[in-house]
Each structure stands twice: as C-alpha cells, then as structure tokens.
PDB file of C-alpha atoms and ligand atoms in Angstrom:
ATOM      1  CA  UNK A   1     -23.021  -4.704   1.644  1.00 97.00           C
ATOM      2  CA  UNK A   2     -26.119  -2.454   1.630  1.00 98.00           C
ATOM      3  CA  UNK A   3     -29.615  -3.981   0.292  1.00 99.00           C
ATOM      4  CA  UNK A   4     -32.805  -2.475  -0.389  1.00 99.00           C
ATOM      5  CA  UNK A   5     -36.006  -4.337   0.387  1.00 98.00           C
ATOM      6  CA  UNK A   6     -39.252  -3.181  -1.266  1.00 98.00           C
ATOM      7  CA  UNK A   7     -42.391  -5.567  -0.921  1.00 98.00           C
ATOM      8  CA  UNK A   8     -46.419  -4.901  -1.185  1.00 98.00           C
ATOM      9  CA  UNK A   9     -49.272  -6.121   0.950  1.00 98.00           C
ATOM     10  CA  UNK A  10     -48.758 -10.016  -0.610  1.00 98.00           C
ATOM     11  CA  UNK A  11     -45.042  -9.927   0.483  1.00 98.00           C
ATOM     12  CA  UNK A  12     -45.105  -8.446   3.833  1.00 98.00           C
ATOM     13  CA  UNK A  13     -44.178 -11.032   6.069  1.00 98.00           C
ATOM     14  CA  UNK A  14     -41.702 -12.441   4.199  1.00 98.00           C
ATOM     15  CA  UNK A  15     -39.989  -9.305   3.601  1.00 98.00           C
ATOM     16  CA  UNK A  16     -39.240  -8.856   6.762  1.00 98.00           C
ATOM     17  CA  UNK A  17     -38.389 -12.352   7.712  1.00 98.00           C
ATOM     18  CA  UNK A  18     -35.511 -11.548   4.876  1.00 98.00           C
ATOM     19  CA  UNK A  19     -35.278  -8.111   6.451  1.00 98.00           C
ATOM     20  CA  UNK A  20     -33.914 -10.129  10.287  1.00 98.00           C
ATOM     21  CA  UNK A  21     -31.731 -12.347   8.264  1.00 98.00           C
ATOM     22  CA  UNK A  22     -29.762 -10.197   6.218  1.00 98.00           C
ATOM     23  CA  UNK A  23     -29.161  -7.700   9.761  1.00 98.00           C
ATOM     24  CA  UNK A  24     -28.416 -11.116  11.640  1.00 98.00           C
ATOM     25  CA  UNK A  25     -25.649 -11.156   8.601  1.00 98.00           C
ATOM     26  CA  UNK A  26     -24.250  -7.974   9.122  1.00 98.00           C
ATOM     27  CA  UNK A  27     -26.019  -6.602   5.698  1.00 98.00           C
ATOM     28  CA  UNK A  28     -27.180  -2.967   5.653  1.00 98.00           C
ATOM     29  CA  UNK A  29     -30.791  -2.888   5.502  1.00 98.00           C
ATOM     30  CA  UNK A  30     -32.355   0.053   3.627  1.00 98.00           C
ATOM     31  CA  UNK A  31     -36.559  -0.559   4.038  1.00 98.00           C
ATOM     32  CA  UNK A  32     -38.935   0.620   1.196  1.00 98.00           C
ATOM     33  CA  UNK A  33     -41.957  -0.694   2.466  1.00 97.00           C
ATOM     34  CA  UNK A  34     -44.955  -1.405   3.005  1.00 98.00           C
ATOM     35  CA  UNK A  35     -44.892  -1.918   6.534  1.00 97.00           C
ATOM     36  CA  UNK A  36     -48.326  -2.780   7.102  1.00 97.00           C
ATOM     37  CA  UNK A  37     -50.876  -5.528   5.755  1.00 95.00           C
ATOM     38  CA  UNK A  38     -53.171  -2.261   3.825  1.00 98.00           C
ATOM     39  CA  UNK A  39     -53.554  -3.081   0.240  1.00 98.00           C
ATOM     40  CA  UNK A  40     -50.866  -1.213  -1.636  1.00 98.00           C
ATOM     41  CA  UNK A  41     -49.726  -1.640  -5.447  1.00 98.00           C
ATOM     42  CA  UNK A  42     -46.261  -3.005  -6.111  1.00 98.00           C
ATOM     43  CA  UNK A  43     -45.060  -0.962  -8.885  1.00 98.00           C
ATOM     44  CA  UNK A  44     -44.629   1.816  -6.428  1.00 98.00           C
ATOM     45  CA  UNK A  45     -42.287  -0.405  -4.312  1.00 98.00           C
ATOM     46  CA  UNK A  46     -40.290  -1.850  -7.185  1.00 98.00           C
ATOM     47  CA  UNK A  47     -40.084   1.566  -8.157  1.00 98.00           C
ATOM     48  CA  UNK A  48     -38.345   2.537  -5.209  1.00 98.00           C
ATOM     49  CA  UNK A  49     -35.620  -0.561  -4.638  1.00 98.00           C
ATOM     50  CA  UNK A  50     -34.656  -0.204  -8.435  1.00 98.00           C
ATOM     51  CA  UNK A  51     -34.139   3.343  -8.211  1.00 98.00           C
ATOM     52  CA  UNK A  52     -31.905   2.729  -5.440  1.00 98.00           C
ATOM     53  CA  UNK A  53     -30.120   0.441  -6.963  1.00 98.00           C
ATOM     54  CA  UNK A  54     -30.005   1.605 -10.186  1.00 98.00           C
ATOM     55  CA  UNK A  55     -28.946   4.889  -8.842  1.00 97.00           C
ATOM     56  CA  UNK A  56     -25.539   3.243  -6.839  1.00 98.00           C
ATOM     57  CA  UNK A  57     -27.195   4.181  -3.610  1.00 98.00           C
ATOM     58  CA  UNK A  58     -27.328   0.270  -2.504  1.00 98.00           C
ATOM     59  CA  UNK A  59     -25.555  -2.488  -4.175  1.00 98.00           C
ATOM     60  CA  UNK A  60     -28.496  -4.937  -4.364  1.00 98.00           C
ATOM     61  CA  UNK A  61     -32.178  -4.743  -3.878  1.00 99.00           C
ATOM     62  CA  UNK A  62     -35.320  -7.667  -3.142  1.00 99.00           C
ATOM     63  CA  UNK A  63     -38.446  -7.111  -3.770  1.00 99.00           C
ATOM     64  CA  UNK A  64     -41.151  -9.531  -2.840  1.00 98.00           C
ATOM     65  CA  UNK A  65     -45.221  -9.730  -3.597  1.00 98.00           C
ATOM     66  CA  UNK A  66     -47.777 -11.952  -3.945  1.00 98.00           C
ATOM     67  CA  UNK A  67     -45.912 -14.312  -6.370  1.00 98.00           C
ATOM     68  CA  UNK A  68     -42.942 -12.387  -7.428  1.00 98.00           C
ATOM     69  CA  UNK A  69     -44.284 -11.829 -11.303  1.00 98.00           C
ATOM     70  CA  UNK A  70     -45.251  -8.387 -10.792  1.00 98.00           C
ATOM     71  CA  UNK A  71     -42.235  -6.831  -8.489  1.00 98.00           C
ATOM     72  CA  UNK A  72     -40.138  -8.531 -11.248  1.00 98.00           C
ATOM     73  CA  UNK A  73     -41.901  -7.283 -14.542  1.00 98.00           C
ATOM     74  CA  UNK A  74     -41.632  -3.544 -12.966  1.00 98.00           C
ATOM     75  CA  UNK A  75     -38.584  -3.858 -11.755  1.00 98.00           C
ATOM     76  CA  UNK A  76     -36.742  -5.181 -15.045  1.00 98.00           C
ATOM     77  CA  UNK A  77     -38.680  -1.703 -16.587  1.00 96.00           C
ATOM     78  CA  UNK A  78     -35.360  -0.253 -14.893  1.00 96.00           C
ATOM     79  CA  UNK A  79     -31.986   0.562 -16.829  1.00 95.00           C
ATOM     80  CA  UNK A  80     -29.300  -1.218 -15.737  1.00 97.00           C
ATOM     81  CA  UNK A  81     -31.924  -3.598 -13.518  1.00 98.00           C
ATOM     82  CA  UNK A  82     -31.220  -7.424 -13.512  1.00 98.00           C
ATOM     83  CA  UNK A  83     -33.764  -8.749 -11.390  1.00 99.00           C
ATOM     84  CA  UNK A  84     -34.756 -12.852 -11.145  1.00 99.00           C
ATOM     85  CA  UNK A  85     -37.815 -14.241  -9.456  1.00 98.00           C
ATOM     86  CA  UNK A  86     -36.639 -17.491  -8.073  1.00 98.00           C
ATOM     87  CA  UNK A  87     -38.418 -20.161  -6.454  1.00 98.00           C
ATOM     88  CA  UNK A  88     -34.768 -22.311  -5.234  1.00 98.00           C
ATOM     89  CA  UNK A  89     -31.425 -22.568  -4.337  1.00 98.00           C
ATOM     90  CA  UNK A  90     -30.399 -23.097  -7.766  1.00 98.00           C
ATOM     91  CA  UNK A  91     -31.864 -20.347  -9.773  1.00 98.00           C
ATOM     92  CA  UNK A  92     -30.751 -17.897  -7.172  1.00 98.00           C
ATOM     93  CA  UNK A  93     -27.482 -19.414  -7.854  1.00 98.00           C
ATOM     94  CA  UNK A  94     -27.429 -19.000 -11.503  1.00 98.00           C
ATOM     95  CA  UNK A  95     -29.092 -15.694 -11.335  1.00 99.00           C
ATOM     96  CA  UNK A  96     -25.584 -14.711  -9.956  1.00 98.00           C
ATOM     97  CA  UNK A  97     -23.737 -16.482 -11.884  1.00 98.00           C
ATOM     98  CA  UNK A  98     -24.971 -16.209 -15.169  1.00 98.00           C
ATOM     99  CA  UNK A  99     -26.763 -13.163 -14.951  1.00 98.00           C
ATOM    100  CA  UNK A 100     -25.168 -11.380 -12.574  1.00 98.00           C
ATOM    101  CA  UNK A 101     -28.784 -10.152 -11.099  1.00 99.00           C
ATOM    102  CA  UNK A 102     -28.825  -7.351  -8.801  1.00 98.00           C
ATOM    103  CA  UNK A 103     -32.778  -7.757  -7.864  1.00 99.00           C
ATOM    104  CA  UNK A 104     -33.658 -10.587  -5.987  1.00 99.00           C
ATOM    105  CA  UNK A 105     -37.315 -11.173  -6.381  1.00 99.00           C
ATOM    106  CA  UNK A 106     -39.559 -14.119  -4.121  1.00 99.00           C
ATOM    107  CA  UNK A 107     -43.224 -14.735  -3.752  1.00 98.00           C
ATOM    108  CA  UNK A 108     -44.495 -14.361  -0.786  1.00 98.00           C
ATOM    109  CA  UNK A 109     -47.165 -16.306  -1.061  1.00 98.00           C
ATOM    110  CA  UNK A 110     -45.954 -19.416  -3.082  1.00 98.00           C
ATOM    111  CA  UNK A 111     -42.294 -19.575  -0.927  1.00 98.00           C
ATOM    112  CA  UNK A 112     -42.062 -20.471   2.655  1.00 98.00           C
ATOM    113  CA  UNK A 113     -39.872 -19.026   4.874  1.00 98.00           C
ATOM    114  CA  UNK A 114     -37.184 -21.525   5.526  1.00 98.00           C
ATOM    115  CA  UNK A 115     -36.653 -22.302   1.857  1.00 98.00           C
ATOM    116  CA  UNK A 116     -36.788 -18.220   0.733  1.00 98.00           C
ATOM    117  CA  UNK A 117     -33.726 -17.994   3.600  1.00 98.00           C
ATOM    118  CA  UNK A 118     -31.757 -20.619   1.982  1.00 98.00           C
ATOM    119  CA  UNK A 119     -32.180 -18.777  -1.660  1.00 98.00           C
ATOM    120  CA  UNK A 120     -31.189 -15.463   0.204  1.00 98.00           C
ATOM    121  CA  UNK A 121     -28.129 -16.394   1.476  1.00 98.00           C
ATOM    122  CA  UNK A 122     -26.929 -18.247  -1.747  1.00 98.00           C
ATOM    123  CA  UNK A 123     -27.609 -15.424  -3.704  1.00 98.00           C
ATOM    124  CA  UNK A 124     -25.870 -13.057  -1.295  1.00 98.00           C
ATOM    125  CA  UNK A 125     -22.827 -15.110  -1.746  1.00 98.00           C
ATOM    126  CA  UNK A 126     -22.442 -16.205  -5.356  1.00 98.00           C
ATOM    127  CA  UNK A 127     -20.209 -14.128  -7.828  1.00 98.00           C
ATOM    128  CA  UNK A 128     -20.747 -13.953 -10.981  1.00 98.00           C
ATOM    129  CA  UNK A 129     -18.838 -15.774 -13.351  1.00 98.00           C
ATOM    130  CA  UNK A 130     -18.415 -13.027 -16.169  1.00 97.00           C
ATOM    131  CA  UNK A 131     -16.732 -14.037 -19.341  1.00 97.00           C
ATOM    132  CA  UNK A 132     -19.125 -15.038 -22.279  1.00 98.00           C
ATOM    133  CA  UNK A 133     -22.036 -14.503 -19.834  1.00 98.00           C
ATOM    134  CA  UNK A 134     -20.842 -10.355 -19.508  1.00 98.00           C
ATOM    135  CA  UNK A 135     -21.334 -10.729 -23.381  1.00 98.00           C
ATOM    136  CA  UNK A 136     -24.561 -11.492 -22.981  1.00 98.00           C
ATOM    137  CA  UNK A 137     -25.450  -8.827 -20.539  1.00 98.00           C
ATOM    138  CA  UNK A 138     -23.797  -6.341 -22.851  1.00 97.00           C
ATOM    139  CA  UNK A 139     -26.122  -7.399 -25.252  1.00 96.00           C
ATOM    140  CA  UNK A 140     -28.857  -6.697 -22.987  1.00 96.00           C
ATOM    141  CA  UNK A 141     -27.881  -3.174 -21.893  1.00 96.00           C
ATOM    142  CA  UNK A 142     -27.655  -2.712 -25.905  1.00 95.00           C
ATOM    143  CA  UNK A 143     -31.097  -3.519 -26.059  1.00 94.00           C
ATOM    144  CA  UNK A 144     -31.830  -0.818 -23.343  1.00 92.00           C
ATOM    145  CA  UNK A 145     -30.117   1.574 -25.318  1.00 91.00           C
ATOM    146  CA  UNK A 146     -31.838   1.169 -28.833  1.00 90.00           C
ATOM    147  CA  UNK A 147     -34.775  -0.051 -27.652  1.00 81.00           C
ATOM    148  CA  UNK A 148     -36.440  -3.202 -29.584  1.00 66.00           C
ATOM    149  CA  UNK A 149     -36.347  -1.407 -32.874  1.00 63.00           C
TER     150      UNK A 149
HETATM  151  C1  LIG B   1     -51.535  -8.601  -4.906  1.00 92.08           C
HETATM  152  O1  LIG B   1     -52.759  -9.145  -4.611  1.00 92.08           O
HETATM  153  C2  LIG B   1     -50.801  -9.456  -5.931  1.00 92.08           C
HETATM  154  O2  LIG B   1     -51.369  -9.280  -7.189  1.00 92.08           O
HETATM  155  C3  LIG B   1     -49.330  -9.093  -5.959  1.00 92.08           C
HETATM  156  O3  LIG B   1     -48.791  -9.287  -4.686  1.00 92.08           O
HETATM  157  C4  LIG B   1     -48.449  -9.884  -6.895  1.00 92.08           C
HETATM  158  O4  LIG B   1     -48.614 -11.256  -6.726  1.00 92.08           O
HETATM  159  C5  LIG B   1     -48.480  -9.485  -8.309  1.00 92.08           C
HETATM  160  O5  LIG B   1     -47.773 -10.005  -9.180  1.00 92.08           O
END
C-alpha cells in the first residue's frame, strides 16, 4: 500500500510519528509536508494528499492539523475524496466500513500519540463492508456530479 501524508504547522509532530509507523509497517510513504514548525496554511497540504489520491497516484492519504476540522473541510472539497476526522478506534473503524474513507484525518493537537497509532492501524486494516453502504456513497458521488441544485 502507498499513503500520502500532508499536515501543517499544528500537525507536525504527529505526522511524522504516523509517518515511522506506517514505514515500520511496510507502507509506502509519499511526504507532502510541512517539514518544519514555520506557520503554513493547510489547504495547501490537503490540496496536495487529495490530489494524490484522487488522482490514483496513492491509494490512501492522512492529513493532520491543529484539530483535524480544517485538513478535513478542504480535503472533502475533492471529487471522489472520502475523508473522516476521527478522534478513536471506532470511528476510524466505521469510517472504513461504512464509508469506505480514503482520507484519514487526526488533530494534532487534541490526539496523543499512542491513541492516534491505534486509530492508524485500525483504519489501515478495515475493509469496507459495501452493500447498502456503496448505495450511499453512490449517492454521494451523485451529489458531486449535479452539485446541490
Ligand atoms: C492552525 O493554527 C490551525 O488553525 C490548524 O492547524 C487547524 O486546526 C485548522 O483547522
């Protein structure tokens, strides 16, 4: 699996704790930035994961700030992007399985580390369950299409 991590000033250090883990697991790692601690503004970043993934060029992305609301509003501005802030175990679970979410999104600064590295690895792992929940979705990408008219 290939994943693109994106993350501003707010999300550094957690995005590259996540960053370790997912190389210690054998996942590609494709870094958007930032790498440094300079104040930077995270529509640029969640630009650049959901482009990627969006585009097929990785198969997942995670994008983390300050508290996760902003990587997450931008990135869901994306065709064809899923992505779910989650704050445990079990919404990174049902973002999977329900809503087959290809953006993981965390806040840096309201999730530690120990607890963000369980929700990584459950979402890494857990399929989604399709069937009246691709239904959904298709009425999602609908949306996309029309546009709320
Ligand atoms: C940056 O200070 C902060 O606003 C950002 O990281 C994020 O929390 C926005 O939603």
């Amino acid at each position: 699996m290939k994943v693109a991590l994106g993350c501003d000033h707010g999300g550094l250090e957690l995005k590259d704790t996540i960053a370790a883990e997912l190389r210690k697991l054998g996942v590609e790692v494709v870094d958007e930035g930032t790498v440094s601690e300079e104040s930077v503004d995270y529509p640029d970043f969640a630009a650049k994961v959901a482009g990627d993934v969006a585009s097929g060029k990785v198969d997942r992305g995670i994008t983390v700030c300050g508290t996760g609301i902003g990587m997450s509003i931008a990135a869901n501005k994306f065709p064809g992007i899923r992505a779910a802030l989650c704050h445990d175990s079990y919404t990174a679970r049902m973002s999977r399985m329900h809503n087959d979410a290809n953006i993981l999104v965390l806040g840096g600064r309201v999730t530690g580390p120990e607890v963000a590295l369980d929700i990584l690895r459950d979402w890494l792992k857990t399929p989604f369950e399709g069937g009246r929940h691709q239904r959904r979705l298709d009425k999602i990408a609908e949306l996309e299409k029309k546009g709320c008219k």
